[in-house]
Coordinates of C-alpha atoms and ligand atoms in Angstrom, one line a residue:
M1 CA 59.2 122.4 66.2
K2 CA 60.0 120.8 69.5
D3 CA 63.3 119.1 69.9
T4 CA 61.5 115.7 70.3
E5 CA 60.2 116.1 67.2
K6 CA 63.2 117.2 65.1
F7 CA 64.9 114.0 66.3
D8 CA 62.0 111.8 66.0
L9 CA 62.0 110.3 69.5
N10 CA 58.7 108.6 70.8
D11 CA 57.7 108.8 74.0
K12 CA 58.9 105.4 75.6
E13 CA 62.1 106.6 74.0
L14 CA 62.1 109.8 75.9
K15 CA 61.7 108.0 79.1
E16 CA 64.2 105.6 79.0
T17 CA 67.8 106.0 79.4
P18 CA 69.7 104.7 76.1
E19 CA 71.4 101.2 76.7
K20 CA 74.6 102.9 75.9
I21 CA 74.1 105.2 78.7
K22 CA 73.1 102.2 81.0
K23 CA 76.4 100.3 80.2
F24 CA 78.5 103.2 80.8
R25 CA 77.0 103.9 84.3
E26 CA 77.3 100.4 85.0
L27 CA 80.6 100.4 84.1
I28 CA 81.6 103.1 86.2
E29 CA 80.0 102.0 88.9
N30 CA 81.6 98.7 88.8
T31 CA 84.9 100.3 88.5
T32 CA 84.8 102.9 91.3
K33 CA 82.6 100.7 93.7
Q34 CA 84.5 99.6 96.7
D35 CA 84.4 95.7 97.3
K36 CA 82.9 95.7 100.7
E37 CA 85.1 92.7 102.2
K38 CA 88.3 94.3 101.0
A39 CA 87.4 97.7 102.3
K40 CA 86.6 95.8 105.9
L41 CA 90.2 94.4 105.8
Q42 CA 91.6 97.8 105.3
N43 CA 89.3 99.3 107.7
E44 CA 90.2 96.7 110.5
K45 CA 94.0 97.8 109.8
G46 CA 93.1 101.3 110.9
K47 CA 93.3 102.4 107.3
F48 CA 90.6 104.3 105.1
T49 CA 90.2 102.7 101.5
A50 CA 91.7 105.0 98.8
R51 CA 88.3 106.6 98.0
E52 CA 87.8 107.1 101.4
R53 CA 91.0 109.3 101.6
L54 CA 90.4 111.2 98.8
Q55 CA 87.0 112.1 100.3
Y56 CA 88.3 113.2 103.5
L57 CA 91.3 115.1 102.4
L58 CA 90.1 117.3 99.3
D59 CA 87.2 120.0 99.7
E60 CA 83.6 118.2 99.3
N61 CA 82.7 117.0 95.8
S62 CA 85.8 118.6 94.3
F63 CA 87.4 115.4 93.0
F64 CA 87.7 114.9 89.2
E65 CA 89.1 111.7 88.5
I66 CA 90.6 110.5 85.0
H67 CA 91.3 107.1 83.7
S68 CA 89.5 105.2 85.6
L69 CA 88.9 102.7 83.3
V70 CA 92.7 101.6 82.6
E71 CA 93.4 98.1 82.6
T72 CA 96.3 96.1 83.6
R73 CA 98.5 95.5 80.7
C74 CA 100.3 92.2 81.9
Q75 CA 98.1 89.1 81.6
D76 CA 100.5 86.7 82.9
F77 CA 100.1 85.2 86.5
G78 CA 96.4 85.1 86.3
L79 CA 96.4 89.1 86.0
K80 CA 93.8 89.1 83.6
E81 CA 91.1 87.4 85.8
K82 CA 92.0 89.7 88.6
H83 CA 90.3 92.5 87.0
L84 CA 92.4 95.2 89.0
K85 CA 90.2 98.3 89.1
G86 CA 91.9 101.5 87.2
D87 CA 95.1 99.2 87.8
G88 CA 95.2 99.5 91.6
V89 CA 95.4 103.6 91.4
I90 CA 93.1 106.4 91.4
T91 CA 94.3 109.5 89.7
G92 CA 92.6 112.8 89.3
F93 CA 92.5 116.5 90.2
G94 CA 90.6 117.9 93.3
R95 CA 90.7 121.2 95.4
I96 CA 92.1 121.8 98.9
N97 CA 91.1 125.2 100.5
G98 CA 89.5 126.1 97.3
R99 CA 92.7 125.7 95.0
E100 CA 93.3 123.0 92.1
V101 CA 95.6 119.9 93.0
A102 CA 96.6 116.9 91.1
I103 CA 96.5 113.8 93.3
F104 CA 96.8 110.1 93.3
A105 CA 96.0 107.4 95.7
Q106 CA 97.3 104.1 95.5
D107 CA 94.7 101.2 96.3
F108 CA 95.8 98.7 98.7
T109 CA 92.7 96.4 98.1
Q110 CA 93.8 96.1 94.5
L111 CA 96.6 93.4 94.7
G112 CA 98.4 95.5 97.3
G113 CA 98.4 98.8 95.5
S114 CA 101.3 97.2 93.4
L115 CA 102.6 99.3 90.7
G116 CA 102.5 97.9 87.2
L117 CA 103.1 99.8 84.1
A118 CA 99.4 101.2 83.5
H119 CA 99.6 102.1 87.2
A120 CA 102.8 103.7 86.9
K121 CA 101.5 105.4 83.1
K122 CA 98.5 106.9 85.2
I123 CA 100.5 108.3 87.9
A124 CA 103.2 109.9 85.4
Y125 CA 100.4 111.4 83.4
I126 CA 98.7 113.7 86.1
M127 CA 102.2 114.5 87.0
D128 CA 102.9 115.8 83.6
R129 CA 99.4 117.8 83.7
A130 CA 100.1 118.9 86.9
L131 CA 103.9 120.4 85.9
E132 CA 101.9 121.9 82.9
A133 CA 99.2 123.4 85.0
K134 CA 101.5 124.5 87.6
I135 CA 99.5 123.2 90.4
P136 CA 100.9 121.0 93.3
I137 CA 101.1 117.3 93.2
I138 CA 100.0 115.0 96.1
G139 CA 100.4 111.2 96.2
L140 CA 98.8 109.0 98.7
L141 CA 101.1 105.8 99.0
D142 CA 99.9 102.5 100.2
S143 CA 101.9 100.0 98.3
G144 CA 103.5 96.4 98.1
G145 CA 105.8 98.0 95.7
A146 CA 107.1 97.0 92.2
R147 CA 104.4 94.5 90.9
I148 CA 106.4 91.5 90.8
Q149 CA 104.2 89.7 88.0
E150 CA 105.0 92.6 85.6
G151 CA 108.7 92.4 86.1
V152 CA 111.1 94.9 84.5
D153 CA 108.0 97.0 83.3
S154 CA 107.3 97.9 86.5
L155 CA 110.6 99.0 87.6
D156 CA 110.6 101.0 84.6
G157 CA 107.3 102.3 85.8
Y158 CA 109.3 103.6 88.8
G159 CA 111.8 105.2 86.9
E160 CA 109.3 107.4 84.7
I161 CA 108.1 108.7 87.9
F162 CA 111.4 109.5 89.8
K163 CA 112.1 111.4 86.2
R164 CA 108.9 113.6 86.6
N165 CA 109.6 113.8 90.6
V166 CA 113.0 115.6 89.3
K167 CA 111.5 117.8 86.5
C168 CA 108.4 119.0 89.1
S169 CA 111.2 119.7 91.7
G170 CA 111.3 123.3 92.9
V171 CA 108.5 124.2 90.2
I172 CA 105.6 122.6 91.8
P173 CA 105.1 121.8 95.4
Q174 CA 105.2 117.8 95.7
I175 CA 103.6 116.1 98.5
S176 CA 103.8 112.6 99.9
V177 CA 101.5 111.0 102.2
I178 CA 102.7 107.5 103.5
L179 CA 99.6 105.6 104.5
G180 CA 100.6 102.2 104.3
P181 CA 103.7 100.2 103.1
C182 CA 106.3 101.8 101.1
A183 CA 109.0 99.6 100.1
G184 CA 112.0 99.0 98.1
G185 CA 112.9 101.5 95.4
A186 CA 109.5 102.8 95.6
V187 CA 110.6 104.9 98.5
Y188 CA 112.8 107.1 96.3
S189 CA 109.7 109.0 94.8
P190 CA 108.6 110.2 98.0
A191 CA 111.8 110.9 99.0
L192 CA 112.6 113.0 95.8
T193 CA 109.2 115.1 97.1
D194 CA 109.5 118.0 99.2
F195 CA 107.5 116.7 102.1
I196 CA 106.7 113.6 103.5
F197 CA 103.8 112.7 106.0
M198 CA 103.5 109.5 108.1
V199 CA 100.8 107.9 110.3
D200 CA 101.5 106.5 113.2
G201 CA 101.3 102.9 113.3
I202 CA 100.1 102.4 109.5
S203 CA 103.0 104.0 107.4
H204 CA 106.2 102.1 107.0
M205 CA 109.3 102.9 104.5
F206 CA 112.4 100.9 104.0
V207 CA 114.6 99.7 101.3
T208 CA 114.7 96.3 102.5
G209 CA 112.4 95.0 105.0
P210 CA 113.3 93.2 108.2
N211 CA 113.4 89.6 106.6
V212 CA 116.1 90.8 104.2
V213 CA 118.1 92.7 106.9
K214 CA 118.1 89.7 109.3
A215 CA 119.5 87.6 106.0
A216 CA 122.2 90.1 105.3
T217 CA 123.3 91.4 108.8
G218 CA 122.1 89.2 111.1
E219 CA 119.9 92.0 112.7
E220 CA 116.8 91.2 114.3
V221 CA 114.1 94.4 114.1
D222 CA 110.3 94.4 113.7
L223 CA 108.8 96.6 111.0
N224 CA 108.0 99.8 113.2
T225 CA 111.6 99.9 114.4
L226 CA 112.8 99.8 111.4
G227 CA 110.7 101.7 109.1
G228 CA 107.7 103.0 110.8
S229 CA 106.8 106.7 111.3
K230 CA 108.7 107.6 114.6
A231 CA 112.1 105.6 113.2
H232 CA 111.6 108.4 110.2
A233 CA 110.3 111.4 112.3
Q234 CA 113.2 111.0 114.6
K235 CA 116.1 109.3 113.4
S236 CA 116.3 109.1 109.7
G237 CA 114.8 112.5 109.1
V238 CA 112.8 111.0 106.2
C239 CA 109.7 112.2 107.4
H240 CA 108.7 115.9 107.8
V241 CA 105.1 115.4 109.4
I242 CA 103.9 112.8 111.6
A243 CA 100.5 112.1 112.4
N244 CA 98.5 109.8 114.9
S245 CA 95.7 109.1 112.5
E246 CA 94.9 109.7 109.0
Q247 CA 92.4 112.5 109.7
D248 CA 94.9 114.2 111.9
C249 CA 97.3 113.8 108.3
F250 CA 94.5 115.1 106.1
R251 CA 94.2 118.3 108.4
Q252 CA 97.8 118.5 108.5
V253 CA 98.2 118.4 104.9
R254 CA 95.4 120.9 104.3
E255 CA 97.1 123.0 106.9
L256 CA 100.4 122.8 105.1
L257 CA 98.9 124.3 101.8
T258 CA 97.9 127.0 103.2
F259 CA 101.3 128.0 103.3
L260 CA 102.6 127.2 99.7
P261 CA 101.9 129.2 96.8
Q262 CA 100.6 126.7 93.9
N263 CA 104.0 126.8 92.0
C264 CA 107.4 128.8 91.8
K265 CA 106.0 131.6 89.8
E266 CA 103.4 132.5 92.4
R267 CA 103.9 133.4 95.9
P268 CA 101.7 132.1 99.0
I269 CA 98.3 133.7 99.6
C270 CA 98.4 136.6 101.8
S271 CA 95.7 136.0 104.5
S272 CA 93.9 138.3 106.6
T273 CA 94.7 138.3 110.5
L274 CA 93.3 140.0 113.5
D275 CA 96.6 140.0 114.7
V276 CA 97.9 143.4 114.8
A277 CA 101.3 143.9 113.0
D278 CA 102.3 146.4 116.1
R279 CA 101.4 143.9 118.7
Q280 CA 104.3 144.1 121.5
T281 CA 106.3 141.0 121.9
P282 CA 107.6 141.5 125.5
M283 CA 108.4 137.7 126.2
L284 CA 111.6 138.5 123.8
E285 CA 112.9 141.0 126.5
K286 CA 112.8 138.1 129.1
L287 CA 114.1 135.6 127.1
S288 CA 116.7 137.2 125.6
C289 CA 118.4 138.7 128.5
M290 CA 118.8 135.3 130.3
D291 CA 122.1 133.9 131.1
P292 CA 123.5 132.8 127.5
G293 CA 124.3 129.7 129.0
K294 CA 120.9 129.1 130.2
P295 CA 118.8 126.8 127.6
F296 CA 115.3 127.5 126.3
R297 CA 112.9 126.4 123.7
I298 CA 113.2 128.7 120.7
H299 CA 109.6 127.8 119.9
H300 CA 108.5 130.6 122.9
I301 CA 109.7 133.1 120.7
I302 CA 108.4 131.8 117.3
W303 CA 105.0 131.5 119.1
E304 CA 105.3 135.3 120.4
L305 CA 106.4 136.6 116.9
A306 CA 104.0 135.0 114.7
D307 CA 100.2 135.9 114.0
E308 CA 98.0 134.1 116.4
N309 CA 101.0 133.0 117.7
K310 CA 100.6 129.7 115.2
F311 CA 103.5 127.9 113.9
F312 CA 103.5 124.6 111.4
E313 CA 106.6 123.1 112.1
I314 CA 108.5 121.0 109.7
H315 CA 110.8 118.1 111.0
R316 CA 109.6 118.7 114.4
D317 CA 111.2 115.6 115.8
Y318 CA 114.6 115.6 114.1
A319 CA 117.6 117.7 114.7
K320 CA 115.9 119.6 117.4
N321 CA 119.1 121.8 117.6
I322 CA 117.3 123.9 114.5
I323 CA 113.8 124.7 114.0
T324 CA 112.1 124.5 110.9
G325 CA 108.6 125.7 109.7
F326 CA 106.1 128.1 108.9
V327 CA 104.5 131.0 110.3
K328 CA 102.5 134.2 108.9
L329 CA 103.5 137.5 109.9
G330 CA 101.0 140.4 109.4
G331 CA 99.2 137.8 106.8
E332 CA 102.5 137.0 104.9
V333 CA 103.9 133.7 105.0
V334 CA 107.1 133.5 106.0
G335 CA 109.8 130.3 106.8
I336 CA 111.5 129.8 110.1
V337 CA 115.0 129.0 110.5
A338 CA 115.9 129.0 114.3
N339 CA 118.6 127.9 116.3
N340 CA 117.2 125.9 119.7
S341 CA 119.6 126.2 122.7
D342 CA 117.3 123.3 124.4
Y343 CA 118.5 120.9 122.3
L344 CA 122.9 120.3 122.0
G345 CA 122.8 124.3 123.0
G346 CA 121.4 124.8 119.4
A347 CA 125.1 123.9 117.9
L348 CA 125.0 123.0 114.1
D349 CA 125.7 119.4 113.4
L350 CA 125.4 117.1 110.6
N351 CA 121.7 116.6 110.7
A352 CA 120.9 120.1 111.6
S353 CA 122.6 121.3 108.6
D354 CA 121.0 119.4 106.4
K355 CA 117.6 119.8 107.9
A356 CA 118.0 123.8 107.4
A357 CA 119.8 123.7 104.3
R358 CA 117.0 121.8 102.6
F359 CA 114.2 124.1 104.1
V360 CA 116.1 127.3 102.9
R361 CA 116.2 125.8 99.4
F362 CA 112.5 125.1 99.5
L363 CA 111.5 128.6 100.5
N364 CA 113.8 130.0 98.2
N365 CA 112.2 128.1 95.1
F366 CA 108.8 129.3 96.2
N367 CA 109.3 133.0 96.8
I368 CA 109.0 132.4 100.5
P369 CA 110.6 135.3 102.8
I370 CA 113.2 133.6 105.2
L371 CA 113.3 134.6 109.1
T372 CA 116.4 133.5 110.8
L373 CA 116.7 133.8 114.6
V374 CA 119.8 133.3 115.8
D375 CA 121.2 131.7 119.3
I376 CA 124.3 129.6 118.3
G377 CA 127.7 129.0 120.3
G378 CA 128.8 127.3 117.0
Y379 CA 129.4 123.9 115.3
L380 CA 128.9 121.1 117.3
P381 CA 132.9 119.6 118.1
G382 CA 134.1 116.1 118.1
V383 CA 135.3 113.2 115.9
E384 CA 132.2 112.2 115.0
Q385 CA 131.0 115.3 113.6
E386 CA 134.3 115.5 111.7
H387 CA 134.3 112.6 110.6
G388 CA 130.6 112.3 109.3
G389 CA 131.5 115.2 107.1
I390 CA 130.4 118.4 109.3
I391 CA 132.2 120.2 106.6
R392 CA 130.6 119.1 103.9
H393 CA 127.1 119.0 105.7
G394 CA 127.8 122.3 106.9
A395 CA 128.7 123.8 103.4
K396 CA 125.1 122.9 102.0
L397 CA 123.7 125.7 104.6
L398 CA 126.3 128.1 103.5
Y399 CA 125.2 127.1 99.6
A400 CA 121.6 127.6 100.6
Y401 CA 121.7 130.8 102.1
G402 CA 123.9 132.0 99.6
E403 CA 122.1 131.4 96.8
A404 CA 118.4 132.1 98.2
T405 CA 117.1 135.5 96.6
V406 CA 114.0 135.5 98.5
P407 CA 113.8 138.5 101.3
K408 CA 116.1 137.2 103.8
I409 CA 115.3 138.7 107.8
T410 CA 118.0 137.8 110.6
L411 CA 117.3 138.8 113.8
V412 CA 120.1 137.7 116.5
I413 CA 118.7 136.9 120.2
R414 CA 121.9 135.8 122.2
K415 CA 125.1 133.9 120.5
A416 CA 126.2 134.4 117.2
Y417 CA 129.6 133.2 117.2
G418 CA 131.9 132.2 114.7
G419 CA 131.4 130.3 111.5
A420 CA 128.1 129.4 113.0
Y421 CA 127.3 133.2 112.6
I422 CA 128.3 133.5 109.3
A423 CA 126.2 130.4 108.0
M424 CA 122.9 131.7 110.1
G425 CA 121.6 134.0 107.7
S426 CA 124.6 136.6 108.2
K427 CA 124.7 139.8 106.2
A428 CA 127.9 138.4 104.4
L429 CA 126.1 135.8 102.9
G430 CA 123.4 138.2 101.6
A431 CA 120.6 138.8 104.1
D432 CA 118.4 142.1 103.6
F433 CA 118.1 142.9 107.5
N434 CA 120.1 141.9 110.0
F435 CA 118.8 142.8 113.5
A436 CA 120.2 142.3 117.0
L437 CA 118.7 142.5 120.3
P438 CA 120.4 144.2 123.0
S439 CA 121.4 140.7 124.5
A440 CA 123.4 139.7 121.3
E441 CA 127.0 138.8 121.5
F442 CA 129.1 138.5 118.2
A443 CA 132.3 136.9 118.4
V444 CA 134.6 134.7 116.8
M445 CA 134.4 132.1 119.4
G446 CA 132.8 131.7 122.9
P447 CA 134.7 133.7 125.5
R448 CA 136.4 131.0 127.3
G449 CA 137.7 129.0 124.3
A450 CA 139.0 132.5 123.3
V451 CA 141.0 133.1 126.0
E452 CA 142.6 130.0 126.5
I453 CA 143.9 130.7 122.8
L454 CA 144.7 134.7 123.2
Y455 CA 146.6 134.4 126.5
A456 CA 147.9 131.0 126.5
K457 CA 151.6 132.4 127.4
E458 CA 150.0 134.2 130.5
L459 CA 147.9 131.4 131.5
K460 CA 151.1 128.9 131.4
A461 CA 153.5 131.4 132.9
S462 CA 150.9 132.2 135.8
A463 CA 151.0 130.4 139.1
K464 CA 149.3 126.8 139.2
D465 CA 146.6 127.9 142.0
K466 CA 146.3 131.1 140.2
T467 CA 145.7 129.9 136.5
E468 CA 141.9 129.3 136.8
E469 CA 141.1 132.6 138.7
L470 CA 143.1 134.6 136.0
K471 CA 141.1 132.9 133.3
E472 CA 138.2 133.6 134.9
K473 CA 139.1 137.5 134.9
L474 CA 140.3 137.3 131.5
T475 CA 137.0 135.4 130.3
K476 CA 134.9 138.3 132.2
E477 CA 136.7 141.2 130.4
Y478 CA 136.9 139.3 126.8
A479 CA 132.9 138.5 127.4
Q480 CA 132.4 142.4 128.3
K481 CA 134.2 143.5 125.2
F482 CA 131.8 141.4 123.0
A483 CA 129.1 140.7 125.0
S484 CA 127.1 143.1 123.4
P485 CA 126.0 144.4 119.8
Y486 CA 127.3 147.5 119.9
Q487 CA 130.8 147.0 118.0
T488 CA 129.3 144.8 115.3
A489 CA 126.5 147.6 114.8
A490 CA 129.3 150.1 114.6
S491 CA 131.0 148.1 111.6
G492 CA 127.7 147.7 110.2
S493 CA 127.7 144.0 110.0
I494 CA 124.2 144.4 111.7
D495 CA 121.8 147.2 110.3
E496 CA 119.9 148.0 113.9
I497 CA 119.9 146.9 117.4
I498 CA 116.1 146.7 118.1
E499 CA 113.6 146.9 121.2
P500 CA 112.5 143.2 121.9
S501 CA 109.2 144.1 122.5
K502 CA 109.0 145.9 118.9
A503 CA 110.6 142.8 117.2
R504 CA 107.2 141.7 115.2
S505 CA 106.2 145.4 114.1
I506 CA 109.7 146.0 112.9
I507 CA 109.9 142.3 111.1
I508 CA 106.8 142.9 109.5
R509 CA 107.7 146.3 108.5
A510 CA 111.2 144.8 107.1
L511 CA 108.8 142.3 105.1
K512 CA 106.5 144.9 103.4
V513 CA 110.0 146.8 102.5
L514 CA 110.8 143.8 100.7
A515 CA 107.6 142.5 99.6
K516 CA 108.7 143.4 95.6
K517 CA 112.1 142.6 96.1
R518 CA 113.5 140.6 93.0
V519 CA 117.3 139.4 92.4
A520 CA 117.9 139.1 88.5
K521 CA 120.0 135.7 88.1
T522 CA 123.5 136.7 87.3
N523 CA 125.2 133.0 86.9
E524 CA 124.1 131.3 84.2
S525 CA 125.4 128.0 85.9
K526 CA 123.2 125.7 87.6
G527 CA 125.8 125.6 90.3
N528 CA 126.7 122.6 92.3
I529 CA 125.6 122.2 95.8
P530 CA 128.1 120.2 98.3
L531 CA 125.7 117.0 98.7
Ligands
HXC1 C1 102.2 92.0 93.3 C2 101.6 92.0 96.1 C3 102.8 92.7 95.9 C4 103.7 92.8 94.6 C5 101.8 92.7 98.1 N1 100.7 92.0 96.7 N2 102.5 93.2 97.5 N3 101.1 91.9 94.5 N4 103.5 92.8 93.9 N5 104.8 93.6 95.2 C6 99.6 91.5 96.8 C7 99.5 90.1 97.6 O1 100.1 89.2 97.0 C8 98.2 90.1 98.3 O2 97.4 89.5 97.1 C9 97.9 91.5 98.3 O3 98.9 92.4 97.3 C10 97.8 91.8 99.8 O4 99.0 91.8 100.6 P1 99.0 90.9 101.8 O5 100.5 90.3 101.8 O6 97.8 89.8 102.1 O7 98.9 92.3 102.9 P2 99.9 92.4 104.0 O8 99.7 91.1 104.8 O9 98.9 93.8 104.9 O10 101.3 92.3 103.7 C11 101.5 93.7 102.7 C12 103.1 93.8 102.4 C13 103.4 92.4 101.7 C14 104.2 94.1 103.7 C15 103.5 94.7 101.4 O11 102.0 92.1 100.8 C16 104.9 92.3 100.9 O12 105.7 92.1 101.9 N6 104.8 92.5 99.8 C17 105.7 92.4 98.9 C18 106.6 93.6 99.2 C19 108.2 93.8 98.3 O13 108.8 93.1 98.5 N7 107.6 94.3 97.0 C20 108.5 94.7 96.2 C21 109.5 96.0 96.6 S1 110.8 96.0 95.6 P3 95.8 88.9 97.2 O14 95.4 88.6 95.7 O15 96.0 87.6 98.1 O16 94.8 89.8 97.5 C22 110.5 97.4 94.5 C23 111.2 97.8 93.7 C24 111.1 99.0 92.9 O17 109.4 97.8 95.0 C25 112.1 99.5 92.6 C26 112.4 101.0 91.9 C27 113.5 101.4 91.2

């Protein structure tokens, strides 16, 4: 018997779409259809709509939406008549480079993407699913903040999201993409995530806007100066990656994900590369043997070492004395932390310590080996630094390296002086392999400073017109003693002095040796990082 006979359906019934299905399709179409006028307004601001964003960021046809029919709970202040689509946020799952992610996109065309109770619950729900499924969560934020009409309900909504940001922290990668306003306490959800992307000209983040700033402090400041992408990429350090358009931003988010595992139990995917492991790195020979007082951009060394010379930099414009980011070496993802003598002589200061410490902790959480490139004369001196808390901030970096159990490889290029030598992935702090180039210098402090202390009496006793000459001579002698890595190699504080041109192949070999490194946690306590 045919199915149609079994269910007793006549020809007309077979051809026509049932009413219930028609109604359902209409409803979904209405809910997911973008209002043209509102889309035009959004596009005129140089912004995509929430659905366009999902389409551009995710793999083609991979978006799978949930809770599209959720409605606004609050009926006051005319909200009932507004019929906000999905309560102003689109939530669901998609794929990026073929891998699953959970995602939400705030819809500014629906009451400014403001966050009410139902909106918050939708975000919280997919965060819970992402945490259980152990997949990254991405937020596309474009919102006027707490929905004023919903009062404390919307504030509680934020609290629920913050709580989940903390639960997800270190378990799954969390990425925030700011694509419009992000104001008031709303900024703290992105701030609790691992990476914040901003787009020049359209992204703004601030706790209190220009008007409140003026009323409270008398300062006059425009929106961009106060909370634009440049302010946060260069000054506050809130923004990790800056993009010049939304499309550029989505490309960079997709690229970042190629360096990340799906969760803290996995490792990043190892990719194939045509760049051979034993490619020579002659640039290191030239750069490392330059006068130690002459600055250069450490990027040249990073590019030379990396597969296909590619480096994905994090916090590019912030605390440029230390450089952080991702490379691949022999196809394996590696996190780079490197002193950059081209900015503040590469000295460690407040911001550089915070920047590097946070990055090292991220790498450690997500099983990404750390390659530290050392060229550092010490901590940045000065009253501002001391009173700003360089002791407290510097301690964060020591803590981060000290607790990291992922493979840690350190290469000393030129200077490794004093406390900064210890902080930068030293053997004493638990690095697995510490290499040095023949140009490396190890000392408790720089030669001139050391001579002034060691020979203070002799310098004082010398004839006034001869003091400088004597100081020069003693400085040279001291430098000769310490201006090489051989004494340090003899003591075992470094594991090997290596040929600069073989640096890439040796580091890749060391990574292979450490590929299965696992360190059992001995400490039951969670520790207390000096924040
Ligand atoms: C309700 C809001 C809203 C909000 C915007 N809208 N923000 N509705 N609650 N927080 C609505 C507007 O009324 C308008 O509705 C639509 O969204 C678009 O807003 P416009 O002002 O027309 O757009 P634009 O000129 O681009 O300005 C965007 C804006 C501005 C800069 C975001 O709307 C603004 O300043 N909003 C208030 C921001 C704010 O102070 N939020 C509270 C932050 S405190 P119609 O119907 O006209 O389309 C906070 C606390 C969180 O968030 C605490 C967590 C712990």
